[in-house]
Coordinates of C-alpha atoms in Angstrom, one line a residue:
Chain A
M202 CA 52.5 30.5 -62.4
K203 CA 51.2 30.8 -66.0
V204 CA 47.7 29.4 -66.0
L205 CA 45.6 28.6 -69.0
V206 CA 41.8 29.0 -68.2
V207 CA 39.7 27.2 -70.8
G208 CA 36.1 28.4 -70.9
A209 CA 37.0 31.7 -69.3
T210 CA 33.9 33.7 -70.3
G211 CA 31.3 31.5 -68.5
T212 CA 30.0 32.0 -65.0
L213 CA 32.6 29.7 -63.5
G214 CA 35.4 30.6 -65.9
T215 CA 35.0 34.3 -65.1
A216 CA 35.2 33.6 -61.3
V217 CA 38.2 31.3 -61.8
T218 CA 40.0 33.9 -64.0
T219 CA 39.2 36.7 -61.5
L220 CA 40.6 34.7 -58.5
L221 CA 43.6 33.3 -60.2
A222 CA 44.6 36.6 -61.9
T223 CA 45.3 38.1 -58.5
R224 CA 48.1 35.6 -58.0
H225 CA 49.1 34.2 -61.4
D226 CA 49.7 35.1 -65.1
V227 CA 46.4 34.0 -66.6
V228 CA 45.9 33.2 -70.3
T229 CA 42.2 32.9 -71.2
A230 CA 40.6 30.7 -73.9
S231 CA 37.0 30.1 -75.0
R232 CA 34.9 29.6 -78.0
T233 CA 34.1 33.3 -78.0
G234 CA 36.4 35.9 -79.5
R235 CA 36.6 37.7 -76.1
T236 CA 39.6 35.8 -74.8
D237 CA 43.3 35.7 -75.5
V238 CA 42.9 32.5 -77.5
V239 CA 39.9 30.9 -79.3
V240 CA 39.4 27.2 -78.8
D241 CA 36.7 24.6 -79.4
I242 CA 37.3 21.7 -77.1
T243 CA 35.2 19.4 -79.3
D244 CA 37.8 19.8 -82.1
P245 CA 41.2 18.2 -81.4
A246 CA 42.9 20.4 -84.1
S247 CA 41.6 23.5 -82.3
I248 CA 43.1 22.2 -79.0
A249 CA 46.4 21.5 -80.6
A250 CA 46.4 25.0 -82.1
M251 CA 45.7 26.6 -78.8
Y252 CA 48.6 24.8 -77.1
A253 CA 50.9 25.8 -80.0
Q254 CA 49.8 29.4 -79.6
V255 CA 50.0 29.6 -75.8
G256 CA 53.3 27.7 -75.3
R257 CA 54.5 26.3 -72.0
V258 CA 52.1 26.7 -69.1
D259 CA 52.2 25.6 -65.4
A260 CA 48.5 24.8 -65.1
V261 CA 45.5 24.1 -67.3
A262 CA 42.1 24.9 -65.7
C263 CA 39.1 23.9 -67.7
T264 CA 35.7 25.3 -66.8
A265 CA 34.2 24.4 -70.2
G266 CA 32.0 21.5 -71.2
S267 CA 28.3 21.3 -72.1
V268 CA 25.9 18.5 -72.3
P269 CA 22.2 18.2 -73.5
F270 CA 19.6 18.1 -70.8
K271 CA 16.8 15.8 -72.0
E272 CA 14.7 12.9 -70.7
I273 CA 16.4 9.6 -71.7
G274 CA 13.5 8.8 -74.0
E275 CA 14.0 12.1 -75.8
L276 CA 17.8 11.8 -76.3
S277 CA 18.9 11.3 -79.9
R278 CA 22.1 9.6 -81.0
E279 CA 23.4 13.1 -81.8
D280 CA 22.7 14.2 -78.2
V281 CA 24.6 11.2 -76.8
E282 CA 27.6 11.8 -79.1
S283 CA 27.5 15.5 -78.3
A284 CA 27.7 14.8 -74.5
A285 CA 30.6 12.5 -75.0
L286 CA 32.5 14.7 -77.4
N287 CA 32.1 17.9 -75.5
K288 CA 32.4 17.7 -71.7
L289 CA 33.9 14.2 -71.6
L290 CA 36.3 13.7 -74.6
G291 CA 36.9 17.4 -74.9
Q292 CA 38.5 17.5 -71.5
V293 CA 40.3 14.2 -72.0
E294 CA 41.7 15.7 -75.2
L295 CA 42.8 18.8 -73.3
V296 CA 44.9 16.6 -71.1
R297 CA 46.2 14.2 -73.8
R298 CA 47.2 17.1 -76.1
G299 CA 48.5 19.2 -73.2
L300 CA 51.0 16.6 -71.8
D301 CA 53.9 18.2 -73.6
S302 CA 52.8 21.8 -72.9
V303 CA 52.5 21.7 -69.1
A304 CA 55.7 22.3 -67.2
D305 CA 57.2 19.8 -64.7
N306 CA 55.0 19.6 -61.6
G307 CA 52.2 21.4 -63.3
S308 CA 48.6 20.4 -63.2
F309 CA 45.3 19.9 -65.0
T310 CA 42.0 20.8 -63.3
L311 CA 38.8 19.7 -65.0
I312 CA 35.1 20.5 -64.4
T313 CA 32.5 17.9 -63.5
G314 CA 29.5 18.3 -61.2
I315 CA 27.0 17.0 -58.7
L316 CA 25.0 14.9 -61.2
S317 CA 27.7 12.2 -61.2
G318 CA 26.3 11.2 -57.8
E319 CA 23.0 12.9 -57.2
P320 CA 20.9 12.5 -60.4
V321 CA 18.0 14.7 -61.6
R322 CA 15.5 14.2 -64.4
T323 CA 17.0 15.1 -67.9
G324 CA 20.5 14.7 -66.4
S325 CA 21.6 11.3 -67.6
M326 CA 24.1 12.7 -70.1
S327 CA 25.5 15.1 -67.5
S328 CA 25.8 12.2 -65.0
M329 CA 27.6 10.2 -67.7
A330 CA 30.1 12.9 -68.6
N331 CA 30.8 13.9 -65.0
G332 CA 31.3 10.3 -63.9
G333 CA 33.5 9.6 -66.8
V334 CA 35.7 12.7 -66.2
D335 CA 36.0 12.0 -62.4
A336 CA 37.1 8.5 -63.1
F337 CA 39.5 9.5 -65.9
V338 CA 41.1 11.9 -63.4
R339 CA 41.7 9.0 -61.0
G340 CA 43.0 6.8 -63.8
A341 CA 45.3 9.5 -65.4
A342 CA 46.7 10.6 -62.0
V343 CA 48.6 7.3 -61.4
E344 CA 50.5 7.5 -64.7
L345 CA 51.1 11.2 -65.4
P346 CA 54.9 11.9 -65.9
R347 CA 57.2 14.6 -64.6
G348 CA 55.2 15.3 -61.4
L349 CA 52.1 16.4 -63.3
R350 CA 48.9 16.4 -61.3
I351 CA 45.3 16.2 -62.3
N352 CA 42.1 16.8 -60.3
S353 CA 38.4 17.6 -61.0
V354 CA 36.1 20.2 -59.4
S355 CA 32.6 19.0 -58.9
P356 CA 30.2 21.7 -57.8
T357 CA 26.5 21.7 -57.1
V358 CA 24.3 24.3 -58.8
F359 CA 25.6 27.9 -58.5
T360 CA 23.8 30.7 -56.6
E361 CA 24.4 32.8 -59.7
S362 CA 22.7 30.3 -62.0
V363 CA 19.9 29.1 -59.7
E364 CA 17.1 31.0 -61.4
V365 CA 17.9 29.3 -64.7
Y366 CA 18.3 25.8 -63.2
D367 CA 15.8 25.9 -60.4
A368 CA 13.3 23.5 -62.0
T369 CA 16.1 21.0 -62.8
F370 CA 17.6 21.1 -59.3
P371 CA 14.6 21.5 -57.1
G372 CA 15.6 21.9 -53.4
F373 CA 19.3 21.6 -54.2
P374 CA 21.1 24.0 -51.9
P375 CA 23.1 26.3 -54.2
V376 CA 26.7 27.3 -53.7
D377 CA 28.4 30.6 -54.7
V378 CA 30.6 30.3 -57.8
S379 CA 33.4 31.8 -55.8
A380 CA 33.6 28.6 -53.7
A381 CA 34.2 26.6 -56.9
A382 CA 36.8 29.0 -58.0
L383 CA 38.6 28.4 -54.7
A384 CA 38.7 24.7 -55.5
Y385 CA 40.6 25.5 -58.7
R386 CA 43.2 27.4 -56.6
R387 CA 43.4 24.4 -54.3
S388 CA 44.0 22.0 -57.1
I389 CA 46.5 24.3 -58.9
E390 CA 48.6 25.4 -55.9
G391 CA 48.1 22.3 -53.7
A392 CA 49.8 18.9 -53.7
Q393 CA 46.9 16.5 -54.3
T394 CA 46.3 14.5 -57.5
G395 CA 43.6 12.1 -58.7
Q396 CA 41.0 13.9 -56.5
T397 CA 37.5 15.2 -57.1
F398 CA 36.9 18.3 -55.1
R399 CA 33.2 18.4 -54.3
V400 CA 31.9 22.0 -53.8
G401 CA 28.6 22.4 -52.0
W402 CA 27.6 18.8 -51.7
Chain B
M206 CA 11.8 -14.2 -68.0
K207 CA 13.2 -13.6 -71.4
V208 CA 16.7 -12.3 -71.0
L209 CA 18.9 -10.9 -73.8
V210 CA 22.6 -11.4 -72.9
V211 CA 24.9 -9.2 -75.0
G212 CA 28.5 -10.3 -75.2
A213 CA 27.5 -13.9 -74.5
T214 CA 30.6 -15.6 -75.7
G215 CA 33.1 -13.9 -73.4
T216 CA 34.4 -15.2 -70.1
L217 CA 31.7 -13.2 -68.2
G218 CA 29.0 -13.6 -70.8
T219 CA 29.4 -17.3 -70.8
A220 CA 29.1 -17.4 -67.0
V221 CA 26.1 -15.1 -67.0
T222 CA 24.4 -17.2 -69.8
T223 CA 25.1 -20.5 -68.0
L224 CA 23.6 -19.2 -64.7
L225 CA 20.6 -17.4 -66.1
A226 CA 19.7 -20.3 -68.5
T227 CA 18.9 -22.5 -65.5
R228 CA 16.1 -20.1 -64.6
H229 CA 15.2 -18.1 -67.7
D230 CA 14.7 -18.1 -71.4
V231 CA 18.1 -16.7 -72.6
V232 CA 18.7 -15.1 -76.0
T233 CA 22.4 -14.7 -76.7
A234 CA 24.0 -11.9 -78.8
S235 CA 27.6 -11.1 -79.6
R236 CA 29.9 -9.9 -82.4
T237 CA 30.7 -13.6 -83.2
G238 CA 28.4 -15.8 -85.2
R239 CA 28.2 -18.2 -82.4
T240 CA 25.1 -16.7 -80.7
D241 CA 21.4 -16.4 -81.5
V242 CA 21.9 -12.9 -82.8
V243 CA 24.9 -11.0 -84.1
V244 CA 25.4 -7.4 -82.8
D245 CA 28.1 -4.8 -82.8
I246 CA 27.4 -2.4 -79.9
T247 CA 29.5 0.3 -81.5
D248 CA 27.0 0.4 -84.4
P249 CA 23.6 2.0 -83.5
A250 CA 22.0 0.4 -86.6
S251 CA 23.2 -3.0 -85.5
I252 CA 21.7 -2.5 -82.0
A253 CA 18.4 -1.5 -83.5
A254 CA 18.4 -4.5 -85.8
M255 CA 19.1 -6.8 -82.8
Y256 CA 16.1 -5.5 -80.9
A257 CA 13.9 -5.8 -84.0
Q258 CA 15.0 -9.4 -84.4
V259 CA 14.7 -10.4 -80.7
G260 CA 11.4 -8.7 -79.9
R261 CA 10.0 -8.0 -76.4
V262 CA 12.4 -9.0 -73.6
D263 CA 12.2 -8.7 -69.8
A264 CA 15.8 -8.0 -69.2
V265 CA 18.9 -6.9 -71.1
A266 CA 22.2 -8.0 -69.6
C267 CA 25.3 -6.6 -71.2
T268 CA 28.7 -8.2 -70.6
A269 CA 30.3 -6.6 -73.7
G270 CA 32.5 -3.5 -73.9
S271 CA 36.2 -3.2 -74.7
V272 CA 38.7 -0.3 -74.2
P273 CA 42.3 0.1 -75.2
F274 CA 44.9 -0.3 -72.4
K275 CA 47.7 2.2 -73.0
E276 CA 49.7 4.7 -71.0
I277 CA 48.1 8.1 -71.4
G278 CA 51.0 9.4 -73.4
E279 CA 50.6 6.6 -75.9
L280 CA 46.8 7.0 -76.4
S281 CA 45.9 8.2 -79.9
R282 CA 42.7 10.2 -80.6
E283 CA 41.4 7.0 -82.2
D284 CA 42.0 5.1 -78.9
V285 CA 40.1 7.7 -76.9
E286 CA 37.1 7.6 -79.4
S287 CA 37.2 3.8 -79.4
A288 CA 36.9 3.7 -75.6
A289 CA 34.0 6.1 -75.7
L290 CA 32.2 4.5 -78.6
N291 CA 32.5 0.9 -77.3
K292 CA 32.1 0.3 -73.6
L293 CA 30.6 3.7 -72.8
L294 CA 28.3 4.8 -75.6
G295 CA 27.7 1.3 -76.8
Q296 CA 26.0 0.5 -73.5
V297 CA 24.2 3.8 -73.4
E298 CA 22.9 3.0 -76.9
L299 CA 21.7 -0.5 -75.7
V300 CA 19.6 1.3 -73.1
R301 CA 18.4 4.2 -75.3
R302 CA 17.4 1.9 -78.2
G303 CA 16.1 -0.8 -75.9
L304 CA 13.6 1.4 -74.1
D305 CA 10.7 0.2 -76.2
S306 CA 11.8 -3.4 -76.3
V307 CA 12.0 -4.1 -72.6
A308 CA 8.7 -5.1 -70.9
D309 CA 7.1 -3.2 -68.0
N310 CA 9.2 -3.7 -64.8
G311 CA 12.1 -5.1 -66.9
S312 CA 15.7 -4.2 -66.4
F313 CA 19.0 -3.3 -68.0
T314 CA 22.3 -4.5 -66.4
L315 CA 25.5 -3.1 -67.7
I316 CA 29.2 -4.0 -67.2
T317 CA 31.8 -1.7 -65.7
G318 CA 34.7 -2.6 -63.4
I319 CA 37.1 -1.8 -60.6
L320 CA 39.1 0.7 -62.5
S321 CA 36.4 3.3 -62.0
G322 CA 37.7 3.6 -58.5
E323 CA 41.0 1.8 -58.2
P324 CA 43.3 2.9 -61.1
V325 CA 46.2 1.0 -62.7
R326 CA 48.8 2.1 -65.3
T327 CA 47.4 2.0 -68.8
G328 CA 43.9 2.0 -67.4
S329 CA 42.7 5.6 -67.9
M330 CA 40.3 4.8 -70.7
S331 CA 38.8 1.9 -68.7
S332 CA 38.5 4.2 -65.7
M333 CA 36.7 6.8 -67.9
A334 CA 34.3 4.3 -69.5
N335 CA 33.5 2.5 -66.2
G336 CA 32.9 5.8 -64.3
G337 CA 30.8 7.1 -67.1
V338 CA 28.6 4.0 -67.3
D339 CA 28.2 3.8 -63.5
A340 CA 27.1 7.5 -63.3
F341 CA 24.8 7.1 -66.4
V342 CA 23.1 4.2 -64.5
R343 CA 22.5 6.5 -61.6
G344 CA 21.2 9.2 -63.9
A345 CA 19.0 7.0 -66.0
A346 CA 17.5 5.2 -63.0
V347 CA 15.6 8.2 -61.8
E348 CA 13.7 8.7 -65.1
L349 CA 13.2 5.3 -66.7
P350 CA 9.5 4.8 -67.4
R351 CA 7.1 1.8 -66.7
G352 CA 9.0 0.5 -63.7
L353 CA 12.1 -0.2 -65.7
R354 CA 15.3 -0.6 -63.7
I355 CA 19.0 -0.2 -64.5
N356 CA 22.1 -1.3 -62.6
S357 CA 25.8 -1.9 -63.3
V358 CA 28.0 -4.8 -62.3
S359 CA 31.5 -3.7 -61.4
P360 CA 33.9 -6.7 -60.9
T361 CA 37.6 -6.8 -60.1
V362 CA 39.8 -9.0 -62.2
F363 CA 38.5 -12.6 -62.7
T364 CA 40.3 -15.7 -61.4
E365 CA 39.8 -17.1 -64.9
S366 CA 41.6 -14.1 -66.6
V367 CA 44.3 -13.4 -64.0
E368 CA 47.1 -15.0 -66.0
V369 CA 46.5 -12.6 -68.9
Y370 CA 46.0 -9.5 -66.7
D371 CA 48.4 -10.2 -63.8
A372 CA 50.9 -7.6 -64.8
T373 CA 48.2 -4.9 -65.2
F374 CA 46.5 -5.7 -61.9
P375 CA 49.5 -6.6 -59.6
G376 CA 48.3 -7.8 -56.2
F377 CA 44.7 -7.3 -56.9
P378 CA 42.8 -10.2 -55.3
P379 CA 40.8 -11.9 -58.1
V380 CA 37.2 -13.0 -57.9
D381 CA 35.6 -16.0 -59.6
V382 CA 33.6 -15.0 -62.7
S383 CA 30.6 -16.9 -61.2
A384 CA 30.4 -14.2 -58.5
A385 CA 29.9 -11.5 -61.1
A386 CA 27.3 -13.7 -62.8
L387 CA 25.4 -13.8 -59.5
A388 CA 25.4 -10.0 -59.5
Y389 CA 23.6 -10.1 -62.8
R390 CA 20.9 -12.4 -61.3
R391 CA 20.6 -10.0 -58.4
S392 CA 20.1 -7.1 -60.7
I393 CA 17.6 -8.9 -63.0
E394 CA 15.5 -10.6 -60.3
G395 CA 15.9 -8.1 -57.5
A396 CA 14.2 -4.8 -56.9
Q397 CA 17.1 -2.3 -56.8
T398 CA 17.8 0.4 -59.4
G399 CA 20.5 2.9 -60.0
Q400 CA 23.0 0.7 -58.2
T401 CA 26.5 -0.4 -59.0
F402 CA 27.1 -3.9 -57.6
R403 CA 30.8 -4.2 -56.8
V404 CA 32.1 -7.8 -57.1
G405 CA 35.3 -8.6 -55.3
W406 CA 36.3 -5.1 -54.2

């Protein structure tokens, strides 16, 4: 399969790219210049340009999407809009714009995370974005054409990132990022749709 | 209690206002001119002006929030942004801007709906908004100050609206809007926080 990995230079994106490249033709995309294609998922025109450049693919795997971590009383309107435009609408736009680029029976796999269900302080925007994407996946799955499938991968904190996030996720058992990469393979090569694959929780 | 009902002229808003007015001092708000206050929840300045006008309240009950119903392939970027800015970010902004207006141990009650979990065709934006709000409620609940609480009410289709929505919700058992109004009372007068009260599903 030809698989487009969006966010390919991050901790998760690197693991997903490494795993999938052993079995598929992987095209990498990210905001950085260190990938096959440059894309900013907050910019619809950038997403359209990426699909035009990459051409037909069998799967889109998104590992990109950031949100501000702040106490609710500290959130500005800009923080709220940023959370919505990046991890939430950025991934919705990847699907909407990608409908004509993904081959019959292809798939979209989006990234969410544990905060949809298990909240932490400063995490309300992450909860919102994750919950919105997980529910969008359920909603989109019932109407995607041509056998297209869509799932999300919802990991807990990664072993590889636990030092950075330890204070935010106190006592949360971490999971190796390779386990989340496996969930992408499951989504892409499997038959399920409308699912959220929880990893480590 | 002094309760601010946002969206008070809709089917649900009317039922919530009617129920709560028997027990509380209700202040009504909506986009229409037929309420105590006029507010457009997509406009942060309008929300701020509403709180300035209404003053200290004990509870905010939102029954407002619309989303476009279209097949995913028919959604425009404007539709996606409209869904995000109205039912999702509009309600988040009601909470964010209302933090200083709600009295100690007061509450926010937001509206979501069955499509977060039980999808229908043309409903992906509703799924997204509902799932985002339900998860935001969980995230916000763990960090709200001064004993403030927050819940969402997630009804299935209403008996009173079933003629209009019958084709969109084929075979979904409807529930009387009065049952959803009860869930607002439960949220406002009860002790729970971070909950999504499902009504009729």
